[in-house]
Amino acid sequence: MPEGIVPELLIVLALLVIITAVAVVALRQRRGEADVEAPPVEELQAPPAEVVEEAEAPAVTVERAAPSLRDRLSKSRRFLADRLADAFGRGVDDATWEDLEDILIQADVGVEMAQRIVTDVKEAARSRNVTSAEELKGLLSDELVSLFAEEDRGLREVPGEVTVWLVVGVNGTGKTTTIGKLAADASRREKSVALAAADTFRAAADEQLGVWADLSGATIVKHQPGADPGAVAFDALQHAKARSIDLLIVDTAGRLHTKTPLMDELSKVRRVLEKESDVHEALLVIDATAGQNGLNQAREFAQAAGVTGVVLTKLDGTAKGGIALAIENTLGIPIKLLGVGESEDDLQPFDPKAYVDALLT
Ligand SMILES: Nc1nc2c(ncn2[C@@H]2O[C@H](COP(=O)(O)OP(=O)(O)O)[C@@H](O)[C@H]2O)c(=O)[nH]1
Ligand SMILES: [Mg+2]
């Protein structure tokens, strides 16, 4: 081997080693990058719809957040807060009790009920030597809660058969709106719902009910305007039974100027339903803004339809939240639900303690 060739061979060998090393490093790097980029198998297979649903879930929750009762009763609370602060803030004397009676009457609890409350609170304040405004408010709160009966205020539902709820009340009190809210609630609980448009008196009544039916995915059973409401109720019940629907809610007319026929009509609707099923709830809707007038009208409905519970609506629009006490005590029917606005979430179960707290604190 000639001498000059040895260093050249060494150089070629060194170059070969360097090229091989560079190639190995490059290959490793590329593999590493490929590892990072390759999406995991599950990600590839996950359907895009699910991801979208997950991403949107919080927005839906926010939209459906139930309004706080306290917010919705703010008109009544403000009305009471100012006046009670005046009455209780000057030390206790005869004027305190006269003022309290006036305030309660203005809040629509009714004259007799107001007198009874004053007598009881006055007695409690004396015997416990209570004089501070805060403690007096506490006594008033306890007294108001105690005047609501201890009742089961849930709505009766029967699994395995069609639950039937009949809804009655004066025109404009909020029957159809309440039915819409109830249907929306039931469908959120995954119950199937049918609505009977048995208010055949008002031409637009079934359209309004239809809008709520669409919103909740309920089916609606209706006839021509002016049709016999009993016949609508009958057909709706047949429909609900044939399709094993969980809940049938029957809307009714509420016009007052032809009062006697209306009450007969409601009794008939009830009788028709009862031939084929129990009526598990007959809910009387009362507009809180109608005050004591609403109460007088309610009495007749209570008799005609065998009412099992009251829905007190439009509490968001009145300062006279005391009407709840007057209703329970004069009608002797439990308030089961509160309407606190016009949207589907604005229906709340009635809880006396929560209600009184929302009014007073
Ligand atoms: N602010 C408020 N409005 C209500 C409430 N319930 C019903 N309404 C409104 O009262 C009006 C009459 O309601 P509707 O359901 O048609 O009464 P119906 O004639 O008894 O069926 C409508 O404008 C409703 O939006 C409620 O709780 N709060
Ligand atoms: Mg209606």
mmCIF file of C-alpha atoms and ligand atoms in Angstrom:
data_model
loop_
_atom_site.group_PDB
_atom_site.id
_atom_site.type_symbol
_atom_site.label_atom_id
_atom_site.label_comp_id
_atom_site.label_asym_id
_atom_site.label_seq_id
_atom_site.Cartn_x
_atom_site.Cartn_y
_atom_site.Cartn_z
ATOM 1 C CA MET A 1 0.000 0.000 0.000
ATOM 2 C CA PRO A 2 1.538 3.376 -0.990
ATOM 3 C CA GLU A 3 2.245 5.614 1.953
ATOM 4 C CA GLY A 4 0.199 8.613 0.764
ATOM 5 C CA ILE A 5 -3.011 6.620 0.652
ATOM 6 C CA VAL A 6 -3.268 5.869 4.431
ATOM 7 C CA PRO A 7 -4.247 9.390 5.525
ATOM 8 C CA GLU A 8 -6.711 9.629 2.602
ATOM 9 C CA LEU A 9 -8.341 6.365 3.680
ATOM 10 C CA LEU A 10 -8.537 7.671 7.254
ATOM 11 C CA ILE A 11 -10.227 10.855 6.019
ATOM 12 C CA VAL A 12 -12.737 8.844 3.951
ATOM 13 C CA LEU A 13 -13.461 6.589 6.963
ATOM 14 C CA ALA A 14 -13.906 9.599 9.247
ATOM 15 C CA LEU A 15 -16.283 11.171 6.738
ATOM 16 C CA LEU A 16 -18.260 7.915 6.535
ATOM 17 C CA VAL A 17 -18.547 7.802 10.345
ATOM 18 C CA ILE A 18 -19.721 11.435 10.468
ATOM 19 C CA ILE A 19 -22.315 10.904 7.660
ATOM 20 C CA THR A 20 -23.655 7.776 9.374
ATOM 21 C CA ALA A 21 -23.922 9.623 12.718
ATOM 22 C CA VAL A 22 -25.750 12.573 11.116
ATOM 23 C CA ALA A 23 -28.141 10.191 9.331
ATOM 24 C CA VAL A 24 -28.934 8.306 12.581
ATOM 25 C CA VAL A 25 -29.604 11.561 14.477
ATOM 26 C CA ALA A 26 -31.826 12.858 11.662
ATOM 27 C CA LEU A 27 -33.772 9.609 11.559
ATOM 28 C CA ARG A 28 -34.319 9.628 15.354
ATOM 29 C CA GLN A 29 -35.460 13.227 15.251
ATOM 30 C CA ARG A 30 -37.964 12.517 12.540
ATOM 31 C CA ARG A 31 -39.346 9.544 14.514
ATOM 32 C CA GLY A 32 -39.601 11.715 17.613
ATOM 33 C CA GLU A 33 -41.556 14.386 15.725
ATOM 34 C CA ALA A 34 -43.798 11.734 14.271
ATOM 35 C CA ASP A 35 -44.543 10.466 17.819
ATOM 36 C CA VAL A 36 -45.594 13.943 18.943
ATOM 37 C CA GLU A 37 -47.738 14.650 15.926
ATOM 38 C CA ALA A 38 -49.552 11.343 15.723
ATOM 39 C CA PRO A 39 -52.986 11.882 17.311
ATOM 40 C CA PRO A 40 -54.024 9.176 19.772
ATOM 41 C CA VAL A 41 -56.425 6.648 18.335
ATOM 42 C CA GLU A 42 -59.311 7.682 20.597
ATOM 43 C CA GLU A 43 -59.048 11.292 19.487
ATOM 44 C CA LEU A 44 -59.259 10.240 15.886
ATOM 45 C CA GLN A 45 -62.280 8.134 16.553
ATOM 46 C CA ALA A 46 -64.164 10.587 18.819
ATOM 47 C CA PRO A 47 -67.226 11.893 16.943
ATOM 48 C CA PRO A 48 -67.057 15.683 16.581
ATOM 49 C CA ALA A 49 -70.697 16.034 17.812
ATOM 50 C CA GLU A 50 -69.796 14.876 21.299
ATOM 51 C CA VAL A 51 -66.976 17.343 21.583
ATOM 52 C CA VAL A 52 -69.277 20.159 20.544
ATOM 53 C CA GLU A 53 -71.868 19.107 23.099
ATOM 54 C CA GLU A 54 -69.305 19.090 25.881
ATOM 55 C CA ALA A 55 -68.014 22.486 24.890
ATOM 56 C CA GLU A 56 -71.523 23.958 24.877
ATOM 57 C CA ALA A 57 -72.798 22.396 28.088
ATOM 58 C CA PRO A 58 -71.895 25.262 30.443
ATOM 59 C CA ALA A 59 -73.767 27.804 28.301
ATOM 60 C CA VAL A 60 -76.956 25.718 28.466
ATOM 61 C CA THR A 61 -76.633 25.437 32.237
ATOM 62 C CA VAL A 62 -76.314 29.172 32.575
ATOM 63 C CA GLU A 63 -79.316 29.769 30.341
ATOM 64 C CA ARG A 64 -81.449 27.429 32.381
ATOM 65 C CA ALA A 65 -80.327 28.582 35.812
ATOM 66 C CA ALA A 66 -83.477 29.000 37.869
ATOM 67 C CA PRO A 67 -84.024 32.606 38.872
ATOM 68 C CA SER A 68 -83.634 33.190 42.571
ATOM 69 C CA LEU A 69 -86.938 33.559 44.371
ATOM 70 C CA ARG A 70 -85.454 36.473 46.262
ATOM 71 C CA ASP A 71 -84.734 38.317 42.994
ATOM 72 C CA ARG A 72 -88.184 37.645 41.664
ATOM 73 C CA LEU A 73 -89.932 38.837 44.824
ATOM 74 C CA SER A 74 -87.932 42.041 45.015
ATOM 75 C CA LYS A 75 -90.981 44.298 44.572
ATOM 76 C CA SER A 76 -92.731 42.810 47.574
ATOM 77 C CA ARG A 77 -89.534 42.715 49.595
ATOM 78 C CA ARG A 78 -88.722 46.354 48.972
ATOM 79 C CA PHE A 79 -92.270 47.352 49.811
ATOM 80 C CA LEU A 80 -92.124 45.496 53.128
ATOM 81 C CA ALA A 81 -88.523 46.353 54.006
ATOM 82 C CA ASP A 82 -88.991 50.127 54.054
ATOM 83 C CA ARG A 83 -92.247 50.065 55.943
ATOM 84 C CA LEU A 84 -91.176 47.462 58.478
ATOM 85 C CA ALA A 85 -87.944 49.352 59.126
ATOM 86 C CA ASP A 86 -90.075 52.426 59.935
ATOM 87 C CA ALA A 87 -92.536 50.527 62.111
ATOM 88 C CA PHE A 88 -89.947 48.529 64.059
ATOM 89 C CA GLY A 89 -87.187 51.115 64.163
ATOM 90 C CA ARG A 90 -88.690 53.537 66.696
ATOM 91 C CA GLY A 91 -88.981 51.327 69.756
ATOM 92 C CA VAL A 92 -92.134 49.383 70.583
ATOM 93 C CA ASP A 93 -95.360 51.213 71.385
ATOM 94 C CA ASP A 94 -99.008 51.115 70.259
ATOM 95 C CA ALA A 95 -98.099 52.832 66.993
ATOM 96 C CA THR A 96 -95.752 49.945 66.152
ATOM 97 C CA TRP A 97 -98.641 47.495 66.148
ATOM 98 C CA GLU A 98 -101.010 49.794 64.277
ATOM 99 C CA ASP A 99 -98.369 50.337 61.620
ATOM 100 C CA LEU A 100 -97.708 46.609 61.345
ATOM 101 C CA GLU A 101 -101.407 45.924 60.829
ATOM 102 C CA ASP A 102 -101.588 48.580 58.084
ATOM 103 C CA ILE A 103 -98.517 47.213 56.344
ATOM 104 C CA LEU A 104 -99.898 43.673 56.357
ATOM 105 C CA ILE A 105 -103.250 44.807 54.988
ATOM 106 C CA GLN A 106 -101.503 46.774 52.246
ATOM 107 C CA ALA A 107 -99.492 43.647 51.419
ATOM 108 C CA ASP A 108 -102.819 41.873 50.829
ATOM 109 C CA VAL A 109 -102.795 39.334 53.659
ATOM 110 C CA GLY A 110 -106.419 40.324 54.419
ATOM 111 C CA VAL A 111 -107.843 42.230 57.402
ATOM 112 C CA GLU A 112 -108.578 39.288 59.678
ATOM 113 C CA MET A 113 -105.270 37.657 59.007
ATOM 114 C CA ALA A 114 -103.443 40.941 59.647
ATOM 115 C CA GLN A 115 -105.139 41.320 63.032
ATOM 116 C CA ARG A 116 -104.287 37.789 63.999
ATOM 117 C CA ILE A 117 -100.642 38.221 63.026
ATOM 118 C CA VAL A 118 -100.361 41.456 65.015
ATOM 119 C CA THR A 119 -101.922 39.856 68.108
ATOM 120 C CA ASP A 120 -99.533 36.899 67.950
ATOM 121 C CA VAL A 121 -96.372 38.903 67.267
ATOM 122 C CA LYS A 122 -97.254 41.440 69.953
ATOM 123 C CA GLU A 123 -97.740 38.646 72.484
ATOM 124 C CA ALA A 124 -94.470 36.962 71.495
ATOM 125 C CA ALA A 125 -92.583 40.278 71.707
ATOM 126 C CA ARG A 126 -93.971 40.975 75.174
ATOM 127 C CA SER A 127 -93.319 37.577 76.607
ATOM 128 C CA ARG A 128 -89.763 37.482 75.277
ATOM 129 C CA ASN A 129 -89.076 41.125 75.939
ATOM 130 C CA VAL A 130 -88.118 41.754 72.338
ATOM 131 C CA THR A 131 -87.652 45.357 71.231
ATOM 132 C CA SER A 132 -84.991 45.479 68.505
ATOM 133 C CA ALA A 133 -86.104 45.831 64.898
ATOM 134 C CA GLU A 134 -84.144 42.760 63.822
ATOM 135 C CA GLU A 135 -85.682 40.536 66.516
ATOM 136 C CA LEU A 136 -89.177 41.833 65.805
ATOM 137 C CA LYS A 137 -88.688 40.925 62.155
ATOM 138 C CA GLY A 138 -87.613 37.465 63.276
ATOM 139 C CA LEU A 139 -90.821 37.057 65.280
ATOM 140 C CA LEU A 140 -92.886 38.222 62.330
ATOM 141 C CA SER A 141 -91.088 35.784 60.056
ATOM 142 C CA ASP A 142 -91.752 32.821 62.408
ATOM 143 C CA GLU A 143 -95.397 33.836 62.700
ATOM 144 C CA LEU A 144 -95.897 34.062 58.916
ATOM 145 C CA VAL A 145 -94.284 30.678 58.290
ATOM 146 C CA SER A 146 -96.419 29.090 61.033
ATOM 147 C CA LEU A 147 -99.616 30.288 59.342
ATOM 148 C CA PHE A 148 -98.965 28.190 56.259
ATOM 149 C CA ALA A 149 -100.208 24.662 56.740
ATOM 150 C CA GLU A 150 -97.725 21.814 56.756
ATOM 151 C CA GLU A 151 -98.739 20.160 53.526
ATOM 152 C CA ASP A 152 -97.341 17.940 50.861
ATOM 153 C CA ARG A 153 -96.957 20.485 48.087
ATOM 154 C CA GLY A 154 -95.605 18.151 45.422
ATOM 155 C CA LEU A 155 -97.652 17.420 42.291
ATOM 156 C CA ARG A 156 -99.037 13.880 42.094
ATOM 157 C CA GLU A 157 -97.555 11.773 39.324
ATOM 158 C CA VAL A 158 -98.308 8.108 38.721
ATOM 159 C CA PRO A 159 -95.615 6.054 37.044
ATOM 160 C CA GLY A 160 -96.858 3.465 34.563
ATOM 161 C CA GLU A 161 -100.091 5.229 33.644
ATOM 162 C CA VAL A 162 -101.110 8.594 32.211
ATOM 163 C CA THR A 163 -100.851 11.278 34.890
ATOM 164 C CA VAL A 164 -103.638 13.826 34.341
ATOM 165 C CA TRP A 165 -103.409 17.439 35.466
ATOM 166 C CA LEU A 166 -106.326 19.815 34.868
ATOM 167 C CA VAL A 167 -105.612 23.553 34.947
ATOM 168 C CA VAL A 168 -108.374 26.088 35.665
ATOM 169 C CA GLY A 169 -108.719 29.779 36.509
ATOM 170 C CA VAL A 170 -109.884 33.191 35.347
ATOM 171 C CA ASN A 171 -108.816 34.465 31.910
ATOM 172 C CA GLY A 172 -105.392 36.009 31.860
ATOM 173 C CA THR A 173 -104.217 34.593 35.187
ATOM 174 C CA GLY A 174 -101.502 32.558 33.479
ATOM 175 C CA LYS A 175 -102.995 29.089 32.897
ATOM 176 C CA THR A 176 -101.525 28.493 29.449
ATOM 177 C CA THR A 177 -98.154 29.925 30.440
ATOM 178 C CA THR A 178 -98.058 27.724 33.550
ATOM 179 C CA ILE A 179 -98.927 24.671 31.456
ATOM 180 C CA GLY A 180 -96.063 25.544 29.111
ATOM 181 C CA LYS A 181 -93.661 25.787 32.048
ATOM 182 C CA LEU A 182 -94.920 22.485 33.490
ATOM 183 C CA ALA A 183 -94.514 20.772 30.112
ATOM 184 C CA ALA A 184 -90.983 22.135 29.755
ATOM 185 C CA ASP A 185 -90.116 20.914 33.239
ATOM 186 C CA ALA A 186 -91.576 17.448 32.593
ATOM 187 C CA SER A 187 -89.718 17.095 29.319
ATOM 188 C CA ARG A 188 -86.479 18.079 31.062
ATOM 189 C CA ARG A 189 -87.212 15.182 33.410
ATOM 190 C CA GLU A 190 -87.562 13.023 30.285
ATOM 191 C CA LYS A 191 -91.321 12.526 30.589
ATOM 192 C CA SER A 192 -93.461 12.459 27.473
ATOM 193 C CA VAL A 193 -96.163 15.123 27.557
ATOM 194 C CA ALA A 194 -99.470 15.774 25.759
ATOM 195 C CA LEU A 195 -101.422 19.024 26.028
ATOM 196 C CA ALA A 196 -105.200 19.239 25.595
ATOM 197 C CA ALA A 197 -106.352 22.570 24.131
ATOM 198 C CA ALA A 198 -109.709 22.562 25.906
ATOM 199 C CA ASP A 199 -109.881 26.365 25.938
ATOM 200 C CA THR A 200 -111.930 26.344 22.757
ATOM 201 C CA PHE A 201 -113.458 29.738 23.500
ATOM 202 C CA ARG A 202 -110.528 31.940 22.527
ATOM 203 C CA ALA A 203 -109.490 31.495 18.917
ATOM 204 C CA ALA A 204 -105.804 32.156 19.624
ATOM 205 C CA ALA A 205 -105.674 29.879 22.652
ATOM 206 C CA ASP A 206 -104.417 26.777 20.836
ATOM 207 C CA GLU A 207 -101.787 28.720 18.950
ATOM 208 C CA GLN A 208 -100.351 29.950 22.230
ATOM 209 C CA LEU A 209 -100.454 26.410 23.644
ATOM 210 C CA GLY A 210 -98.901 25.150 20.397
ATOM 211 C CA VAL A 211 -95.881 27.424 20.849
ATOM 212 C CA TRP A 212 -95.292 25.949 24.304
ATOM 213 C CA ALA A 213 -95.838 22.420 22.941
ATOM 214 C CA ASP A 214 -93.140 23.011 20.311
ATOM 215 C CA LEU A 215 -90.761 24.319 22.924
ATOM 216 C CA SER A 216 -91.081 21.250 25.133
ATOM 217 C CA GLY A 217 -91.618 18.640 22.425
ATOM 218 C CA ALA A 218 -95.130 17.889 23.719
ATOM 219 C CA THR A 219 -97.942 16.771 21.440
ATOM 220 C CA ILE A 220 -101.057 18.943 21.345
ATOM 221 C CA VAL A 221 -104.639 17.735 20.857
ATOM 222 C CA LYS A 222 -107.064 20.368 19.605
ATOM 223 C CA HIS A 223 -110.419 20.776 17.853
ATOM 224 C CA GLN A 224 -112.041 23.663 15.990
ATOM 225 C CA PRO A 225 -112.636 26.927 17.904
ATOM 226 C CA GLY A 226 -115.961 26.723 19.726
ATOM 227 C CA ALA A 227 -115.843 22.916 20.011
ATOM 228 C CA ASP A 228 -116.968 21.110 23.155
ATOM 229 C CA PRO A 229 -114.087 21.263 25.686
ATOM 230 C CA GLY A 230 -115.196 17.917 27.124
ATOM 231 C CA ALA A 231 -114.715 16.302 23.719
ATOM 232 C CA VAL A 232 -111.190 17.750 23.434
ATOM 233 C CA ALA A 233 -110.315 16.444 26.898
ATOM 234 C CA PHE A 234 -111.723 13.022 25.995
ATOM 235 C CA ASP A 235 -109.738 12.785 22.735
ATOM 236 C CA ALA A 236 -106.581 13.983 24.432
ATOM 237 C CA LEU A 237 -106.866 11.305 27.105
ATOM 238 C CA GLN A 238 -107.432 8.599 24.460
ATOM 239 C CA HIS A 239 -104.381 9.886 22.570
ATOM 240 C CA ALA A 240 -102.234 9.904 25.718
ATOM 241 C CA LYS A 241 -103.297 6.392 26.673
ATOM 242 C CA ALA A 242 -102.804 4.981 23.177
ATOM 243 C CA ARG A 243 -99.238 6.299 23.104
ATOM 244 C CA SER A 244 -98.410 5.585 26.751
ATOM 245 C CA ILE A 245 -97.698 9.240 27.364
ATOM 246 C CA ASP A 246 -96.509 10.031 30.888
ATOM 247 C CA LEU A 247 -98.325 13.303 31.487
ATOM 248 C CA LEU A 248 -101.467 14.910 30.053
ATOM 249 C CA ILE A 249 -102.096 18.556 30.964
ATOM 250 C CA VAL A 250 -105.531 19.965 30.143
ATOM 251 C CA ASP A 251 -105.844 23.711 29.438
ATOM 252 C CA THR A 252 -109.297 25.257 29.941
ATOM 253 C CA ALA A 253 -111.171 28.479 29.261
ATOM 254 C CA GLY A 254 -111.514 31.143 31.940
ATOM 255 C CA ARG A 255 -113.921 33.762 30.688
ATOM 256 C CA LEU A 256 -116.015 35.197 33.472
ATOM 257 C CA HIS A 257 -118.844 37.052 31.807
ATOM 258 C CA THR A 258 -120.763 33.849 31.227
ATOM 259 C CA LYS A 259 -119.923 32.521 34.613
ATOM 260 C CA THR A 260 -122.429 29.791 35.269
ATOM 261 C CA PRO A 261 -121.935 27.987 31.970
ATOM 262 C CA LEU A 262 -118.174 28.143 32.475
ATOM 263 C CA MET A 263 -118.380 26.424 35.841
ATOM 264 C CA ASP A 264 -120.699 23.790 34.335
ATOM 265 C CA GLU A 265 -118.272 23.360 31.468
ATOM 266 C CA LEU A 266 -115.343 22.826 33.853
ATOM 267 C CA SER A 267 -117.292 20.300 35.912
ATOM 268 C CA LYS A 268 -118.076 18.488 32.693
ATOM 269 C CA VAL A 269 -114.438 18.416 31.559
ATOM 270 C CA ARG A 270 -113.547 16.919 34.900
ATOM 271 C CA ARG A 271 -116.326 14.330 34.712
ATOM 272 C CA VAL A 272 -115.324 13.307 31.197
ATOM 273 C CA LEU A 273 -111.732 12.766 32.289
ATOM 274 C CA GLU A 274 -112.796 10.894 35.409
ATOM 275 C CA LYS A 275 -114.739 8.336 33.396
ATOM 276 C CA GLU A 276 -111.433 7.108 32.030
ATOM 277 C CA SER A 277 -108.817 8.106 34.605
ATOM 278 C CA ASP A 278 -108.133 9.834 37.904
ATOM 279 C CA VAL A 279 -107.501 13.556 37.723
ATOM 280 C CA HIS A 280 -104.275 13.585 39.717
ATOM 281 C CA GLU A 281 -104.117 17.351 40.127
ATOM 282 C CA ALA A 282 -106.646 20.104 39.450
ATOM 283 C CA LEU A 283 -104.603 23.277 39.647
ATOM 284 C CA LEU A 284 -106.242 26.647 40.163
ATOM 285 C CA VAL A 285 -104.178 29.494 38.732
ATOM 286 C CA ILE A 286 -104.487 32.781 40.627
ATOM 287 C CA ASP A 287 -102.922 36.067 39.516
ATOM 288 C CA ALA A 288 -101.188 37.631 42.528
ATOM 289 C CA THR A 289 -101.678 41.122 41.090
ATOM 290 C CA ALA A 290 -105.487 40.733 41.245
ATOM 291 C CA GLY A 291 -105.379 40.893 45.044
ATOM 292 C CA GLN A 292 -108.484 40.070 47.053
ATOM 293 C CA ASN A 293 -110.634 40.132 43.872
ATOM 294 C CA GLY A 294 -108.797 37.106 42.615
ATOM 295 C CA LEU A 295 -109.710 35.298 45.803
ATOM 296 C CA ASN A 296 -113.444 35.726 45.369
ATOM 297 C CA GLN A 297 -113.275 34.387 41.827
ATOM 298 C CA ALA A 298 -111.109 31.522 42.949
ATOM 299 C CA ARG A 299 -113.732 30.212 45.351
ATOM 300 C CA GLU A 300 -116.114 29.316 42.527
ATOM 301 C CA PHE A 301 -113.451 27.549 40.537
ATOM 302 C CA ALA A 302 -112.404 25.597 43.591
ATOM 303 C CA GLN A 303 -115.912 24.183 43.899
ATOM 304 C CA ALA A 304 -116.511 23.453 40.225
ATOM 305 C CA ALA A 305 -113.226 21.740 39.449
ATOM 306 C CA GLY A 306 -112.382 20.034 42.773
ATOM 307 C CA VAL A 307 -109.136 21.969 43.021
ATOM 308 C CA THR A 308 -106.165 20.210 44.661
ATOM 309 C CA GLY A 309 -103.636 23.021 44.560
ATOM 310 C CA VAL A 310 -103.059 26.661 43.691
ATOM 311 C CA VAL A 311 -100.498 28.116 41.303
ATOM 312 C CA LEU A 312 -99.888 31.725 42.317
ATOM 313 C CA THR A 313 -98.606 33.639 39.283
ATOM 314 C CA LYS A 314 -97.095 37.051 38.488
ATOM 315 C CA LEU A 315 -95.439 37.394 41.889
ATOM 316 C CA ASP A 316 -92.609 39.129 40.051
ATOM 317 C CA GLY A 317 -95.002 41.930 39.125
ATOM 318 C CA THR A 318 -96.523 42.782 42.490
ATOM 319 C CA ALA A 319 -95.544 44.270 45.832
ATOM 320 C CA LYS A 320 -98.432 42.409 47.436
ATOM 321 C CA GLY A 321 -96.887 39.038 48.136
ATOM 322 C CA GLY A 322 -99.040 38.756 51.280
ATOM 323 C CA ILE A 323 -101.818 37.377 49.081
ATOM 324 C CA ALA A 324 -100.258 33.917 49.473
ATOM 325 C CA LEU A 325 -101.326 33.823 53.132
ATOM 326 C CA ALA A 326 -104.824 35.055 52.345
ATOM 327 C CA ILE A 327 -105.229 32.349 49.704
ATOM 328 C CA GLU A 328 -104.233 29.439 51.908
ATOM 329 C CA ASN A 329 -106.256 30.631 54.820
ATOM 330 C CA THR A 330 -109.464 31.595 53.066
ATOM 331 C CA LEU A 331 -109.532 28.882 50.404
ATOM 332 C CA GLY A 332 -107.958 26.154 52.504
ATOM 333 C CA ILE A 333 -106.144 24.863 49.396
ATOM 334 C CA PRO A 334 -102.358 24.495 49.420
ATOM 335 C CA ILE A 335 -100.308 26.723 47.155
ATOM 336 C CA LYS A 336 -98.129 24.293 45.222
ATOM 337 C CA LEU A 337 -96.323 26.450 42.681
ATOM 338 C CA LEU A 338 -95.282 30.048 42.144
ATOM 339 C CA GLY A 339 -95.155 31.809 38.783
ATOM 340 C CA VAL A 340 -92.371 34.382 38.895
ATOM 341 C CA GLY A 341 -92.032 35.466 35.266
ATOM 342 C CA GLU A 342 -92.974 34.676 31.692
ATOM 343 C CA SER A 343 -90.251 32.263 30.604
ATOM 344 C CA GLU A 344 -90.107 28.489 30.914
ATOM 345 C CA ASP A 345 -87.866 28.579 33.989
ATOM 346 C CA ASP A 346 -90.063 30.958 35.933
ATOM 347 C CA LEU A 347 -92.009 28.350 37.873
ATOM 348 C CA GLN A 348 -90.991 27.355 41.378
ATOM 349 C CA PRO A 349 -92.266 24.905 43.959
ATOM 350 C CA PHE A 350 -93.824 26.729 46.886
ATOM 351 C CA ASP A 351 -91.952 26.445 50.160
ATOM 352 C CA PRO A 352 -93.388 28.666 52.936
ATOM 353 C CA LYS A 353 -90.070 29.209 54.727
ATOM 354 C CA ALA A 354 -88.194 30.101 51.539
ATOM 355 C CA TYR A 355 -91.069 32.355 50.516
ATOM 356 C CA VAL A 356 -91.185 34.265 53.814
ATOM 357 C CA ASP A 357 -87.389 34.553 53.839
ATOM 358 C CA ALA A 358 -87.455 35.978 50.320
ATOM 359 C CA LEU A 359 -90.071 38.530 51.402
ATOM 360 C CA LEU A 360 -88.429 39.637 54.617
ATOM 361 C CA THR A 361 -84.665 39.238 54.346
HETATM 362 N N1 LIG B 1 -94.796 38.594 34.864
HETATM 363 C C1 LIG B 1 -95.460 37.433 34.724
HETATM 364 N N2 LIG B 1 -96.316 37.275 33.700
HETATM 365 C C2 LIG B 1 -96.969 36.101 33.590
HETATM 366 C C3 LIG B 1 -96.791 35.046 34.530
HETATM 367 N N3 LIG B 1 -97.602 34.019 34.157
HETATM 368 C C4 LIG B 1 -98.238 34.422 33.035
HETATM 369 N N4 LIG B 1 -97.873 35.674 32.688
HETATM 370 C C5 LIG B 1 -98.354 36.490 31.559
HETATM 371 O O1 LIG B 1 -99.736 36.738 31.725
HETATM 372 C C6 LIG B 1 -100.402 36.814 30.470
HETATM 373 C C7 LIG B 1 -101.598 35.866 30.441
HETATM 374 O O2 LIG B 1 -101.110 34.549 30.538
HETATM 375 P P1 LIG B 1 -101.900 33.304 29.904
HETATM 376 O O3 LIG B 1 -101.077 32.105 30.193
HETATM 377 O O4 LIG B 1 -102.264 33.564 28.511
HETATM 378 O O5 LIG B 1 -103.215 33.294 30.804
HETATM 379 P P2 LIG B 1 -104.518 32.385 30.656
HETATM 380 O O6 LIG B 1 -105.557 33.236 29.980
HETATM 381 O O7 LIG B 1 -104.933 32.065 32.064
HETATM 382 O O8 LIG B 1 -104.150 31.172 29.872
HETATM 383 C C8 LIG B 1 -99.353 36.471 29.431
HETATM 384 O O9 LIG B 1 -98.860 37.669 28.885
HETATM 385 C C9 LIG B 1 -98.256 35.777 30.227
HETATM 386 O O10 LIG B 1 -96.987 35.927 29.656
HETATM 387 C C10 LIG B 1 -95.871 35.266 35.630
HETATM 388 O O11 LIG B 1 -95.656 34.430 36.511
HETATM 389 N N5 LIG B 1 -95.234 36.478 35.674
HETATM 390 MG MG MG B 2 -105.006 30.433 28.145
#
